[in-house]
Amino acid sequence: MDGKILVTTFYKFQAFEEKELKPLKQALEVQGEELQLKGLILIGKEGFNSTISGDPESIEQLKKFIVSITDDHSVWFKDSWCDWKPFSRFKVKIKNEIVTIGRPDLVPSSEQNFHLDPEDWHKAMMSEGVIVVDTRNTYETELGKFKNALDLRINDFQEFTARFLEQSFDKDKKILIYCTGGIRCEKAILELHEQGYKNIYQLNGGILNYIKEKPDGFWEGECFVFDHRVAVDQHLQPSKQYSLCPHCGNPGSQKIKCVQCKTEHIVCTSCLDSAPEKRTCSKNCAHHFRLGHKTTRLHRDGLKFPPK
Ligand SMILES: [Zn+2]
Ligand SMILES: [Zn+2]
């Protein structure tokens, strides 16, 4: 079932001049304000990268604006729905890289094409001897990944290339890489080409595009997203299983009844195992549990995420 809030994810590599960035930031802030949008837009000399939420008409307006600032008047928007606002703020940030691999000099061009659409990706995954590598971080891969995909256990995308090279794959082997919406792979693939890997392809539009096309395909688990939904399931619906742990901020799925205020909440396994005061719904309740106080009212003000 479709919710009321439209969430759209998009990026584009396109050269902007340094002097264009501030006016662009201001123009986007005006759009955000007028259309009452929430979310984050990163802009830089290499392009933009964003996830934004709002009511459907406002998102349509924003899309028109975004398309109007591109050289070729095309942007690929990946949409999903949510019943509640998955962001609490609207922010436009100017960044050195719109996705940080530590190589601002690597800019994908639209002429190169190492992209596989979901159908071709699906077929490629079934062929003999192919290697599938996840480019995402451990806190993402733990919620879900492609069947038999290699998880490099990285904490930050900037570690990707080094960890990939440690695997010493045969340079002629067919390698498939993927990420959430495709942008990380755009850069990763250029770095791997530089390293001599030529038979390497990326999933076009990332996991979000694949599960839209093939909800019963090779994707297993849920797909982590960078907003309050935490993850989306195979039908692009907000996760019912995961919530951000109030103690550490990582995704968790352990249901607890707060020992302080008795509210039901979700925490992560490692916090749950670490100390008795982590069997609480918030940092505030944990604090008061330690002090031995009761603060039923206060914890409610401290609740950051929608209860699931
Ligand atoms: Zn935790
Ligand atoms: Zn509590």
Coordinates of C-alpha atoms and ligand atoms in Angstrom, one line a residue:
M1 CA 0.0 0.0 0.0
D2 CA 1.3 3.4 -0.9
G3 CA 1.8 5.9 1.9
K4 CA 1.3 9.6 1.8
I5 CA 4.9 10.8 1.7
L6 CA 6.9 10.4 -1.5
V7 CA 10.6 9.7 -1.0
T8 CA 12.9 10.3 -4.0
T9 CA 16.6 9.4 -4.4
F10 CA 18.7 10.8 -7.2
Y11 CA 22.2 11.7 -8.3
K12 CA 24.0 13.1 -11.3
F13 CA 27.6 13.6 -12.2
Q14 CA 27.8 16.9 -14.0
A15 CA 30.5 19.7 -13.8
F16 CA 29.6 22.8 -11.9
E17 CA 31.9 25.7 -11.5
E18 CA 33.0 26.6 -8.0
K19 CA 31.2 30.0 -8.3
E20 CA 27.9 28.3 -9.2
L21 CA 27.7 26.3 -6.1
K22 CA 26.6 28.9 -3.6
P23 CA 23.8 30.3 -5.8
L24 CA 22.7 26.8 -6.5
K25 CA 22.6 26.0 -2.7
Q26 CA 20.5 29.1 -2.1
A27 CA 18.1 28.3 -4.9
L28 CA 17.7 24.7 -3.6
E29 CA 17.1 26.1 -0.1
V30 CA 14.3 28.3 -1.5
Q31 CA 12.7 25.3 -3.1
G32 CA 13.0 23.3 0.1
E33 CA 11.4 26.1 2.1
E34 CA 8.6 26.8 -0.4
L35 CA 7.7 23.2 -1.0
Q36 CA 8.2 22.1 2.6
L37 CA 10.6 19.4 1.7
K38 CA 12.7 17.3 4.1
G39 CA 15.9 15.5 3.4
L40 CA 19.5 16.1 2.2
I41 CA 21.0 17.4 -1.0
L42 CA 24.8 17.2 -1.5
I43 CA 26.2 19.4 -4.3
G44 CA 29.7 19.8 -5.5
K45 CA 31.8 20.5 -8.6
E46 CA 31.2 17.0 -9.8
G47 CA 27.3 17.0 -9.5
F48 CA 24.6 16.3 -6.9
N49 CA 23.4 13.4 -4.8
S50 CA 20.2 13.4 -2.7
T51 CA 17.3 11.8 -1.0
I52 CA 14.3 14.1 -0.4
S53 CA 10.8 13.5 1.0
G54 CA 7.6 15.5 0.7
D55 CA 4.0 15.4 -0.5
P56 CA 3.8 14.1 -4.1
E57 CA 3.0 17.4 -5.8
S58 CA 5.9 19.2 -4.1
I59 CA 8.3 16.4 -5.1
E60 CA 7.1 16.8 -8.7
Q61 CA 7.9 20.5 -8.5
L62 CA 11.3 19.7 -7.1
K63 CA 12.0 17.2 -9.8
K64 CA 11.2 19.8 -12.5
F65 CA 13.6 22.2 -10.8
I66 CA 16.4 19.6 -10.6
V67 CA 16.0 18.6 -14.2
S68 CA 16.2 22.2 -15.2
I69 CA 19.7 22.6 -13.7
T70 CA 21.2 19.7 -15.7
D71 CA 23.0 20.0 -19.0
D72 CA 21.0 17.3 -20.8
H73 CA 17.7 17.7 -19.0
S74 CA 17.6 14.2 -17.6
V75 CA 17.8 12.9 -14.0
W76 CA 16.8 9.4 -12.9
F77 CA 14.6 9.6 -9.8
K78 CA 14.0 6.5 -7.7
D79 CA 10.8 6.8 -5.8
S80 CA 9.4 5.0 -2.7
W81 CA 6.5 5.7 -0.3
C82 CA 6.3 6.2 3.4
D83 CA 3.4 6.9 5.8
W84 CA 5.4 9.3 7.9
K85 CA 8.2 11.8 7.4
P86 CA 11.5 9.9 7.1
F87 CA 13.6 13.1 7.6
S88 CA 13.2 15.8 10.2
R89 CA 15.1 18.5 8.4
F90 CA 16.0 19.9 5.0
K91 CA 19.6 20.5 4.3
V92 CA 21.8 21.4 1.3
K93 CA 25.5 20.9 1.7
I94 CA 28.4 21.8 -0.6
K95 CA 30.9 19.0 -0.6
N96 CA 34.2 18.2 -2.3
E97 CA 32.8 14.8 -3.5
I98 CA 29.1 14.0 -3.7
V99 CA 30.1 10.4 -2.7
T100 CA 33.3 10.1 -0.8
I101 CA 35.8 7.6 -2.0
G102 CA 38.7 10.1 -1.5
R103 CA 39.2 10.7 -5.2
P104 CA 37.6 14.0 -6.3
D105 CA 39.5 13.6 -9.6
L106 CA 37.5 10.5 -10.7
V107 CA 34.3 11.7 -12.4
P108 CA 32.2 9.2 -14.3
S109 CA 31.2 10.2 -17.8
S110 CA 27.9 9.5 -19.4
E111 CA 29.6 7.9 -22.4
Q112 CA 31.1 5.0 -20.5
N113 CA 28.7 2.2 -19.8
F114 CA 29.5 -0.6 -17.4
H115 CA 25.9 -0.8 -16.1
L116 CA 23.6 -3.8 -16.0
D117 CA 19.9 -3.3 -15.7
P118 CA 18.1 -5.5 -13.2
E119 CA 17.2 -8.2 -15.8
D120 CA 20.7 -8.5 -17.1
W121 CA 22.2 -8.3 -13.6
H122 CA 19.9 -11.2 -12.6
K123 CA 21.0 -13.3 -15.5
A124 CA 24.7 -12.4 -14.9
M125 CA 24.3 -13.6 -11.3
M126 CA 23.2 -17.0 -12.5
S127 CA 26.3 -17.5 -14.8
E128 CA 29.2 -19.7 -13.7
G129 CA 32.2 -18.3 -11.9
V130 CA 30.9 -14.7 -11.6
I131 CA 31.9 -12.8 -8.4
V132 CA 29.4 -10.5 -6.7
V133 CA 30.9 -7.8 -4.4
D134 CA 28.9 -5.5 -2.1
T135 CA 30.5 -2.0 -1.9
R136 CA 28.5 -1.0 1.2
N137 CA 29.5 -0.7 4.8
T138 CA 29.0 -3.5 7.4
Y139 CA 26.1 -1.8 9.2
E140 CA 24.3 -1.9 5.8
T141 CA 25.3 -5.5 4.7
E142 CA 24.2 -6.9 8.1
L143 CA 20.5 -6.0 7.2
G144 CA 20.6 -7.7 3.8
K145 CA 22.7 -8.4 0.6
F146 CA 22.6 -10.3 -2.6
K147 CA 22.7 -14.0 -2.5
N148 CA 26.3 -15.2 -2.2
A149 CA 27.7 -11.7 -2.4
L150 CA 31.1 -11.0 -0.9
D151 CA 30.9 -8.6 2.1
L152 CA 34.2 -6.8 2.5
R153 CA 33.4 -5.7 6.1
I154 CA 34.2 -2.1 5.5
N155 CA 33.3 0.7 7.9
D156 CA 33.6 3.5 5.4
F157 CA 33.5 3.6 1.6
Q158 CA 37.0 5.1 1.5
E159 CA 38.3 1.6 2.6
F160 CA 36.6 -0.1 -0.4
T161 CA 39.4 -0.2 -3.0
A162 CA 42.1 -1.4 -0.5
R163 CA 39.8 -4.2 0.8
F164 CA 38.8 -5.2 -2.7
L165 CA 42.5 -5.4 -3.9
E166 CA 43.3 -7.6 -0.9
Q167 CA 41.1 -10.3 -2.4
S168 CA 43.5 -10.6 -5.4
F169 CA 40.8 -11.6 -7.8
D170 CA 41.9 -12.8 -11.3
K171 CA 41.7 -9.6 -13.4
D172 CA 39.9 -11.3 -16.2
K173 CA 37.1 -12.7 -14.0
K174 CA 33.6 -11.2 -14.4
I175 CA 32.9 -9.1 -11.3
L176 CA 29.6 -7.6 -10.4
I177 CA 29.4 -4.7 -7.9
Y178 CA 26.4 -3.0 -6.3
C179 CA 25.3 -0.4 -3.8
T180 CA 22.0 1.2 -2.6
G181 CA 21.2 3.5 -5.5
G182 CA 24.3 3.1 -7.8
I183 CA 26.4 6.2 -7.0
R184 CA 29.1 4.5 -5.0
C185 CA 29.7 2.0 -7.8
E186 CA 30.1 4.8 -10.3
K187 CA 33.3 5.8 -8.6
A188 CA 34.4 2.4 -7.4
I189 CA 34.3 1.0 -11.0
L190 CA 36.7 3.8 -12.2
E191 CA 39.1 3.0 -9.5
L192 CA 39.1 -0.7 -10.3
H193 CA 39.5 0.0 -14.0
E194 CA 42.6 2.0 -13.0
Q195 CA 43.8 -1.1 -11.2
G196 CA 43.5 -3.3 -14.3
Y197 CA 40.1 -4.9 -13.6
K198 CA 38.3 -4.6 -17.0
N199 CA 35.5 -7.2 -16.8
I200 CA 33.6 -5.4 -14.1
Y201 CA 30.0 -4.2 -14.1
Q202 CA 27.7 -2.3 -11.8
L203 CA 24.0 -2.7 -11.0
N204 CA 22.2 0.1 -12.7
G205 CA 20.1 2.1 -10.2
G206 CA 21.4 -0.1 -7.3
I207 CA 19.5 -2.3 -5.0
L208 CA 16.5 0.1 -4.9
N209 CA 16.1 -0.4 -8.7
Y210 CA 16.6 -4.2 -8.6
I211 CA 14.0 -4.8 -5.9
K212 CA 11.5 -2.6 -7.7
E213 CA 11.9 -4.7 -10.9
K214 CA 12.5 -8.1 -9.2
P215 CA 11.0 -8.3 -5.7
D216 CA 11.4 -12.0 -5.7
G217 CA 14.9 -12.2 -7.1
F218 CA 18.3 -12.7 -5.5
W219 CA 18.1 -9.9 -3.0
E220 CA 18.0 -11.3 0.6
G221 CA 16.9 -9.3 3.6
E222 CA 16.3 -5.6 3.8
C223 CA 18.1 -2.6 2.2
F224 CA 19.5 -0.1 4.5
V225 CA 18.6 3.5 3.6
F226 CA 20.0 6.8 5.1
D227 CA 16.9 8.1 6.7
H228 CA 14.5 7.3 9.6
R229 CA 13.0 4.4 7.7
V230 CA 16.4 2.6 8.5
A231 CA 15.7 0.1 5.7
V232 CA 13.2 -0.9 3.1
D233 CA 11.9 -4.3 2.4
Q234 CA 11.5 -6.2 -0.9
H235 CA 8.4 -4.1 -1.7
L236 CA 10.2 -0.8 -1.0
Q237 CA 8.1 -0.4 2.2
P238 CA 9.7 1.0 5.4
S239 CA 11.3 -1.7 7.6
K240 CA 9.0 -3.2 10.2
Q241 CA 11.9 -5.2 11.6
Y242 CA 14.6 -2.6 12.1
S243 CA 14.8 0.7 14.0
L244 CA 17.8 2.8 14.9
C245 CA 19.2 1.8 18.3
P246 CA 18.7 4.7 20.8
H247 CA 22.0 4.0 22.4
C248 CA 24.5 3.7 19.5
G249 CA 22.6 4.8 16.4
N250 CA 23.1 1.6 14.5
P251 CA 20.2 -0.5 13.1
G252 CA 18.7 -2.9 15.7
S253 CA 15.9 -5.5 15.8
Q254 CA 15.8 -6.6 19.4
K255 CA 12.4 -5.8 20.9
I256 CA 12.6 -4.8 24.5
K257 CA 10.3 -3.3 27.1
C258 CA 12.1 -0.3 28.6
V259 CA 13.1 -1.2 32.2
Q260 CA 12.6 2.4 33.1
C261 CA 9.4 3.5 31.5
K262 CA 8.0 0.2 30.2
T263 CA 7.6 1.5 26.6
E264 CA 8.2 -1.1 23.9
H265 CA 11.2 -0.3 21.8
I266 CA 14.0 -1.7 19.7
V267 CA 17.7 -1.7 20.5
C268 CA 20.6 -3.4 18.8
T269 CA 22.1 -6.8 19.9
S270 CA 25.5 -5.4 20.9
C271 CA 24.0 -2.7 23.2
L272 CA 21.6 -5.2 24.7
D273 CA 24.5 -7.5 25.6
S274 CA 26.7 -4.8 26.9
A275 CA 24.9 -3.4 30.0
P276 CA 21.6 -3.7 31.9
E277 CA 20.8 0.0 31.5
K278 CA 20.8 -0.5 27.7
R279 CA 17.5 -2.4 28.1
T280 CA 15.9 1.0 27.9
C281 CA 14.1 3.0 25.2
S282 CA 16.4 6.1 25.2
K283 CA 19.7 7.5 26.5
N284 CA 17.5 9.5 28.9
C285 CA 15.9 6.3 30.4
A286 CA 19.4 4.7 30.5
H287 CA 20.7 7.6 32.4
H288 CA 17.8 7.6 34.9
F289 CA 18.0 3.8 35.2
R290 CA 21.6 4.3 36.3
L291 CA 20.5 6.9 38.8
G292 CA 17.6 4.8 40.0
H293 CA 15.1 7.5 39.1
K294 CA 11.7 7.2 37.3
T295 CA 11.2 9.5 34.3
T296 CA 8.2 8.4 32.4
R297 CA 7.4 11.8 31.1
L298 CA 11.0 12.9 30.2
H299 CA 11.8 9.9 28.0
R300 CA 8.9 10.9 25.7
D301 CA 10.5 14.2 24.9
G302 CA 13.7 12.3 24.1
L303 CA 12.1 9.9 21.5
K304 CA 13.8 10.6 18.2
F305 CA 12.3 8.0 15.9
P306 CA 8.8 6.9 15.1
P307 CA 7.9 3.9 17.3
K308 CA 7.4 0.8 15.2
Ligands
ZN1 ZN 23.0 -0.1 20.0
ZN2 ZN 12.1 4.4 28.5

